[in-house]
mmCIF file of C-alpha atoms and ligand atoms in Angstrom:
data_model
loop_
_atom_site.group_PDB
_atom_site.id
_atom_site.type_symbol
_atom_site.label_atom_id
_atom_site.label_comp_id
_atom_site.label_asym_id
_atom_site.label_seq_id
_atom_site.Cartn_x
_atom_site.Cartn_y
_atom_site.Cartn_z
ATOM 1 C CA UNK A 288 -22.613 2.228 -11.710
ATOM 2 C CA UNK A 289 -25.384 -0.355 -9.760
ATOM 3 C CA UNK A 290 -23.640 -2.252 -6.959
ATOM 4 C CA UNK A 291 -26.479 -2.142 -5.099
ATOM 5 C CA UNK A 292 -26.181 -5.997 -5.499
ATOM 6 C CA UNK A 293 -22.658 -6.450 -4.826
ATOM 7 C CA UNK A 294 -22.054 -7.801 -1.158
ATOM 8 C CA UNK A 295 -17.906 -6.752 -0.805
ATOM 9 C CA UNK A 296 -16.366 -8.558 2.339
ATOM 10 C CA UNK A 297 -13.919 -6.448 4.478
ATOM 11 C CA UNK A 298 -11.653 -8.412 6.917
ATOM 12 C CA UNK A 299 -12.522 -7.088 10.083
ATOM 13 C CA UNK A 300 -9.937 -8.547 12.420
ATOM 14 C CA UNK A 301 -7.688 -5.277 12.863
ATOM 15 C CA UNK A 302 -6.627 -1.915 10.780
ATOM 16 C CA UNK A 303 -9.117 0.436 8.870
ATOM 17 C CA UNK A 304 -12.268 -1.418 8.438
ATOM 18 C CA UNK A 305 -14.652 1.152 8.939
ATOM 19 C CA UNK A 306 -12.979 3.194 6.352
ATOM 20 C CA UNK A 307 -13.036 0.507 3.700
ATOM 21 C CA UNK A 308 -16.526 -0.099 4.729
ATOM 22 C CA UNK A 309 -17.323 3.717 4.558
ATOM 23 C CA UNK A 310 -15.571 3.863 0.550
ATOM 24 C CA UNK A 311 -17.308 0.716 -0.287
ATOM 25 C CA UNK A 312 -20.878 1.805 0.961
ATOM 26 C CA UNK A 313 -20.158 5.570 -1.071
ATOM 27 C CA UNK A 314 -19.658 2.852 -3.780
ATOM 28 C CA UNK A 315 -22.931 2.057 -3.294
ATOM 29 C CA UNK A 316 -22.209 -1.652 -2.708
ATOM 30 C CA UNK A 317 -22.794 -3.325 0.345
ATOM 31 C CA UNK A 318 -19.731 -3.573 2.687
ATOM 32 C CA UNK A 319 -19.554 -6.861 5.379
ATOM 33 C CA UNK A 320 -17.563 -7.434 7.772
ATOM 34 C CA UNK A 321 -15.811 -10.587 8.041
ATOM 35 C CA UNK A 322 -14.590 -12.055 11.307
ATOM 36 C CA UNK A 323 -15.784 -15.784 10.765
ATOM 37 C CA UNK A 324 -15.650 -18.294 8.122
ATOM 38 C CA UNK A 325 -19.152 -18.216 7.360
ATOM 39 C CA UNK A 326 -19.383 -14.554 6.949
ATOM 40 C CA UNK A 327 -17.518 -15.021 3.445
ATOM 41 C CA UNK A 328 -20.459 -16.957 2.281
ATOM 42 C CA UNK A 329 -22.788 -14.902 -0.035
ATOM 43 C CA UNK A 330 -19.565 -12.469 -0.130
ATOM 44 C CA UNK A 331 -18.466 -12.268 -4.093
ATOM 45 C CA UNK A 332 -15.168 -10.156 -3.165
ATOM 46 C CA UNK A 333 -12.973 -9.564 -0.592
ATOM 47 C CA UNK A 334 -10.668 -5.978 0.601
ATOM 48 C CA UNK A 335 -7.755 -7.006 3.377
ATOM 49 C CA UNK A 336 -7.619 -3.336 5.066
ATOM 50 C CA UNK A 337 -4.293 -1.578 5.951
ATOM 51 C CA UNK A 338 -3.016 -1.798 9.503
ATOM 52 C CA UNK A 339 -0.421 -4.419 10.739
ATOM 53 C CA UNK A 340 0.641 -7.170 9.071
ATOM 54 C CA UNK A 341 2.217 -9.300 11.526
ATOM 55 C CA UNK A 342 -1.164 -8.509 14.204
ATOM 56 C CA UNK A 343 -3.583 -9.193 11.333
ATOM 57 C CA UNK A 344 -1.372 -12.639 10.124
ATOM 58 C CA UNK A 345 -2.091 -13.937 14.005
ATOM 59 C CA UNK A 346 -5.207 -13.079 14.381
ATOM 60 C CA UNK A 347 -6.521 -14.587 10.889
ATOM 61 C CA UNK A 348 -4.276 -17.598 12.284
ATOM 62 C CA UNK A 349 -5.668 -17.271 15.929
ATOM 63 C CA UNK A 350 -9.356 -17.081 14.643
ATOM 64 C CA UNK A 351 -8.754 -20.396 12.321
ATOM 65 C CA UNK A 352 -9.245 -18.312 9.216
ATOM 66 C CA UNK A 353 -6.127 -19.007 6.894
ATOM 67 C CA UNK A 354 -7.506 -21.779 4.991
ATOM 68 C CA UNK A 355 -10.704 -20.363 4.218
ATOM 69 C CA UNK A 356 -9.268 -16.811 3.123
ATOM 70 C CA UNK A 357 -6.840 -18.936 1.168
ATOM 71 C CA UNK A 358 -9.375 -21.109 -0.496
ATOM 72 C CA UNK A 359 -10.756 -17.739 -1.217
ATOM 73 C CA UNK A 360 -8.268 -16.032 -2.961
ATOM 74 C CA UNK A 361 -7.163 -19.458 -4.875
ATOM 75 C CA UNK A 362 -11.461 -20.091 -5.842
ATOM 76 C CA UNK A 363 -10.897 -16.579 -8.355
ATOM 77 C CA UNK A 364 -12.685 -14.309 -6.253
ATOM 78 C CA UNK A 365 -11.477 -11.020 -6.500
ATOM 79 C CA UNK A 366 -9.623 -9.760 -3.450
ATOM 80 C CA UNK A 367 -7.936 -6.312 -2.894
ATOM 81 C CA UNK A 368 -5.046 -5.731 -0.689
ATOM 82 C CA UNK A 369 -4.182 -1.869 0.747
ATOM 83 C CA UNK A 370 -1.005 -1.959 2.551
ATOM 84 C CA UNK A 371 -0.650 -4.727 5.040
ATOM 85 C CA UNK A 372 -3.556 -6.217 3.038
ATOM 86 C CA UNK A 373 -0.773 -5.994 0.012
ATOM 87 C CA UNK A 374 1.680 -7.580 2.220
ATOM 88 C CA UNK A 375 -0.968 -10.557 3.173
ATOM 89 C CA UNK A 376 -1.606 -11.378 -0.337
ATOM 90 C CA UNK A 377 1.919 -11.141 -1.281
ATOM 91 C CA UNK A 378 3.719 -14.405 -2.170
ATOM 92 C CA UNK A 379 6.864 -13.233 -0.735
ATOM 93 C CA UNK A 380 8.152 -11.033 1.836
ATOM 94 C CA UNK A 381 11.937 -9.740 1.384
ATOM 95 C CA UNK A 382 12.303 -8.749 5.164
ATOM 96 C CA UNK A 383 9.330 -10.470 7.241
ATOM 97 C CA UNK A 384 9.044 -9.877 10.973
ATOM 98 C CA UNK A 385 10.059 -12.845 13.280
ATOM 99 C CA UNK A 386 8.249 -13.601 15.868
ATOM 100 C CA UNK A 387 9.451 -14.384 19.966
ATOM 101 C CA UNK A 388 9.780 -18.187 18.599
ATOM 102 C CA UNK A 389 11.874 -17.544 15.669
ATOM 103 C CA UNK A 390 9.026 -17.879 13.474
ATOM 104 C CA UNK A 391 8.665 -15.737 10.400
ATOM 105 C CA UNK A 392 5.480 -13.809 9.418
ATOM 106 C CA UNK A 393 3.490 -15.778 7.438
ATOM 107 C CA UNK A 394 0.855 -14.090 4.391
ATOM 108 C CA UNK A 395 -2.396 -15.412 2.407
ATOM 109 C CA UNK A 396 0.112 -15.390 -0.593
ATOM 110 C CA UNK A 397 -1.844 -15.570 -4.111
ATOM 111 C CA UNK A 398 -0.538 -12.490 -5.975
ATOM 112 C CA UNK A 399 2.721 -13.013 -7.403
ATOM 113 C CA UNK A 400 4.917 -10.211 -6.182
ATOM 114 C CA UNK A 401 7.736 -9.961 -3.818
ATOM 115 C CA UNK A 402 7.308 -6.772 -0.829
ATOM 116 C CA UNK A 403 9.494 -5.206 0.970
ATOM 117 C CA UNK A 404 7.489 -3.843 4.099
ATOM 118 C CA UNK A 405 8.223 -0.209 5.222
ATOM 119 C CA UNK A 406 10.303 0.152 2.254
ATOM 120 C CA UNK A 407 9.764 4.017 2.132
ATOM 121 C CA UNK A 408 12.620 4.869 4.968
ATOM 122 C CA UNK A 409 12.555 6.809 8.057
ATOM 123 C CA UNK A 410 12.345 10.037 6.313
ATOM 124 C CA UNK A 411 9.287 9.275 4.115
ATOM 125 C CA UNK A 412 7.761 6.968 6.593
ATOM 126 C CA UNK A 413 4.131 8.713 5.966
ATOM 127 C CA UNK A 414 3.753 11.012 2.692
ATOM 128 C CA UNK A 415 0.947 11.919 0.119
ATOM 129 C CA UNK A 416 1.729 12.291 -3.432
ATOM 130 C CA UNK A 417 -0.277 12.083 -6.572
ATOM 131 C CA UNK A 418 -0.065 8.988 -8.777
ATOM 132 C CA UNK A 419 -0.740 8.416 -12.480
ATOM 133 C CA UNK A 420 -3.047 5.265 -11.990
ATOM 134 C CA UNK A 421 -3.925 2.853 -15.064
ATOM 135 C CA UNK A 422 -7.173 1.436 -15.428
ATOM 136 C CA UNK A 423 -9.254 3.820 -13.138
ATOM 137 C CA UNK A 424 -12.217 6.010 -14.610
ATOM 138 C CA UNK A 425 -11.051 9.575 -15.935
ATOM 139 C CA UNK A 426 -7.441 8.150 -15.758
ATOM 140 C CA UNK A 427 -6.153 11.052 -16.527
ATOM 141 C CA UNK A 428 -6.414 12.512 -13.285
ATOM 142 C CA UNK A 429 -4.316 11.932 -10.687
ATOM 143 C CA UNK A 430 -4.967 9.381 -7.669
ATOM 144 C CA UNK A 431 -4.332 11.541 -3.889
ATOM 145 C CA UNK A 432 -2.439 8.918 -2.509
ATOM 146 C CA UNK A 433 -1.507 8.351 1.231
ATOM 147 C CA UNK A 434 1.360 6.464 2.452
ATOM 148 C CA UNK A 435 1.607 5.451 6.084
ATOM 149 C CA UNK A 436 4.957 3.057 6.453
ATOM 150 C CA UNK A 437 4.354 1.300 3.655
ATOM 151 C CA UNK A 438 5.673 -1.570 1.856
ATOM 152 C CA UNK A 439 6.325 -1.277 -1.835
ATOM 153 C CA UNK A 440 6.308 -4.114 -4.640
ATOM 154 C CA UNK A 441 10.004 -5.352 -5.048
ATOM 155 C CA UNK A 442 9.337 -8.321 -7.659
ATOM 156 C CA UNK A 443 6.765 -8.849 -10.560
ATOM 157 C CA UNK A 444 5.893 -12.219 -11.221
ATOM 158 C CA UNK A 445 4.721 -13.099 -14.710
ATOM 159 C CA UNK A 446 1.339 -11.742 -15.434
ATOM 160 C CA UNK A 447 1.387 -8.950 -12.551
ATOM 161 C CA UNK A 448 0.703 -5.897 -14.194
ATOM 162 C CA UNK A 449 2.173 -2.931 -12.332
ATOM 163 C CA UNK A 450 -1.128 0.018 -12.140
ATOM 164 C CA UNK A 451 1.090 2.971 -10.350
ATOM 165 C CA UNK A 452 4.596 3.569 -9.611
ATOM 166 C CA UNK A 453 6.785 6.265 -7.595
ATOM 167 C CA UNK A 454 10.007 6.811 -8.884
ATOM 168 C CA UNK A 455 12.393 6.997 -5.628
ATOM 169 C CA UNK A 456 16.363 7.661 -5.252
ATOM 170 C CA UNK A 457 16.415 7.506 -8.926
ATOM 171 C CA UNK A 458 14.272 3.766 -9.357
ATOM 172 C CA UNK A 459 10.511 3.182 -9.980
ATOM 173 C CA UNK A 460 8.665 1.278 -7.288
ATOM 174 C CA UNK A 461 5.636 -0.338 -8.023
ATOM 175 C CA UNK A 462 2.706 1.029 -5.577
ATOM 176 C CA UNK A 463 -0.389 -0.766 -7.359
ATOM 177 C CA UNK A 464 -0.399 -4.136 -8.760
ATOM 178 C CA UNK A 465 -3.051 -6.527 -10.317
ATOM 179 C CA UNK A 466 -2.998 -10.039 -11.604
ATOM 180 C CA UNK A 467 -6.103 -11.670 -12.655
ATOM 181 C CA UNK A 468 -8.303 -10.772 -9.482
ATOM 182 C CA UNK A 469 -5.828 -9.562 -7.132
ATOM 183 C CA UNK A 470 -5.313 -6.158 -7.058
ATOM 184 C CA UNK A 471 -3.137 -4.495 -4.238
ATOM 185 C CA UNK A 472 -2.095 -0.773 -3.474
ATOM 186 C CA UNK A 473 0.823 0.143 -0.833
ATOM 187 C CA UNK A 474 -1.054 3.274 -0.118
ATOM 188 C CA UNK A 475 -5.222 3.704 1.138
ATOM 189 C CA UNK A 476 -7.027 5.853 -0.840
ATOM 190 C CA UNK A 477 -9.596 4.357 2.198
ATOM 191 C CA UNK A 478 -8.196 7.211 4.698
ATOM 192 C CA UNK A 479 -9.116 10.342 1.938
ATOM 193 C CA UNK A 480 -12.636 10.442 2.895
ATOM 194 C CA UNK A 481 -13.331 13.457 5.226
ATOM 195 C CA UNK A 482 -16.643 14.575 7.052
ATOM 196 C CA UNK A 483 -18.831 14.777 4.322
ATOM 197 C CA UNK A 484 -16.433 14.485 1.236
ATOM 198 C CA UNK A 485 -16.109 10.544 -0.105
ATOM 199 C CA UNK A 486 -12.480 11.326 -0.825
ATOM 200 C CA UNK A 487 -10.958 9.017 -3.712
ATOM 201 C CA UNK A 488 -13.498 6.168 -4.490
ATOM 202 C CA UNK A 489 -11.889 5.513 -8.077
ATOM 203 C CA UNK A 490 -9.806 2.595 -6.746
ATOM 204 C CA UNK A 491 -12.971 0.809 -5.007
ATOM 205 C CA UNK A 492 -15.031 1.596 -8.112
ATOM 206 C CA UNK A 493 -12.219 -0.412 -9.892
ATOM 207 C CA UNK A 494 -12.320 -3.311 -7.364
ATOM 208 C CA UNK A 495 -15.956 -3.267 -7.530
ATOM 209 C CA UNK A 496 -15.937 -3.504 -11.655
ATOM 210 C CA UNK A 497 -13.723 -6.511 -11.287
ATOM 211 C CA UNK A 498 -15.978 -7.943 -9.315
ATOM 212 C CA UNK A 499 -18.843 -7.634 -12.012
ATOM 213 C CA UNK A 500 -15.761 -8.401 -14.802
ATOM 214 C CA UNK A 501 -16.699 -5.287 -16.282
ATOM 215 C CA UNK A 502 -12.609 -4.841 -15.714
HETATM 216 N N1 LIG B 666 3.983 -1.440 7.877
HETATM 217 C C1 LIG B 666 2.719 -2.113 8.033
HETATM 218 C C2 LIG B 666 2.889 -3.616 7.960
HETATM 219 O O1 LIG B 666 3.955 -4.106 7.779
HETATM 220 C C3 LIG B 666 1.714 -1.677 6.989
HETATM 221 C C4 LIG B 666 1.279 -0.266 7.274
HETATM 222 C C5 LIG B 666 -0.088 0.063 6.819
HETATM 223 O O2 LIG B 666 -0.931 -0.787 6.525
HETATM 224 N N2 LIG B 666 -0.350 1.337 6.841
HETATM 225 O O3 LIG B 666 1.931 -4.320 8.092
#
């Protein structure tokens, strides 16, 4: 695959930049951080890392950056959400955190799903499992995927396509999502990179051929 040519935006406010960065770079696209407005010019797709949701919602709100990253996500460009990044493009939040003023969480919204954050429980508050993923190159084998508190996808809206599921106390859960795009995972196949090992790249290769709509 050339991305040599493919500039891919990483909000760099809070959470696991660098390891975005790193995934997107053993992509062989280019990664940017983006802390400013401007720095989405020239930028033709967008990752929200995992981290916090409610520390990255005030600081895209504290830096002046809603509107723009809205305007973003609403102009087609394709943006991909891992974790709290899925929660920030979410539409809806079952359960969201309120704030010392009362005031509820607020996300990017765009992708038509409903969370519920830290849906997993106390007990499986960080696990790795492996996930039959649609779409991906050499589908057929398994995505390594962590979970670290992580929300899953309650509601569908129309045209979301669920990607991956985990079946839990008897129920599936949708873990990956796309619509149009937006694509979203609850868990960061970011973190599976070690020392000198990429770790699983499949799911930024996929981002990166819906940038070129070659998926
Ligand atoms: N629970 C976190 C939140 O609500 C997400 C965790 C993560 O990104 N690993 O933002």
């Amino acid at each position: 695959m050339n991305s040599s040519n493919q500039r891919v935006g990483v909000l760099a406010l809070q959470g696991d930049v660098r390891e975005h960065a790193r995934a997107v770079e053993a992509c062989g696209a280019v990664a940017v951080p983006v802390r400013r407005a401007e720095e989405l010019t020239g930028v033709a797709g967008l990752i929200l890392p995992g981290g916090e949701s409610t520390t990255m919602d005030k600081l895209i709100r504290a830096f002046g950056l809603a509107e723009t990253l809205r305007e973003f996500i609403a102009g087609g460009h394709p943006v991909y959400g891992s974790c709290a990044g899925m929660i920030l493009l979410a539409d809806r939040i079952t359960d969201p955190a309120i704030d010392l003023k009362g005031q509820p969480q607020q996300t990017l919204g765009g992708l038509d799903i409903t969370v519920r954050r830290n849906a997993f429980g106390r007990q499986r508050e960080s696990f790795e499992t492996d996930l039959e993923f649609t779409d991906l190159t050499d589908a057929e084998r398994p995505v390594h995927a962590v979970f670290i508190r992580a929300p899953w996808v309650e509601e569908l809206g129309a045209g979301v396509q669920s990607l991956a599921a985990v079946r839990i106390d008897g129920a599936e859960r949708a873990v990956a999502v796309r619509s149009g795009n937006l694509l979203a995972t609850s868990f960061h196949p970011e973190v599976t990179g070690h020392g000198e090992s990429p770790g699983e790249l499949r799911v930024h290769e996929l981002f990166i051929r819906m940038m070129k709509q070659e998926a």
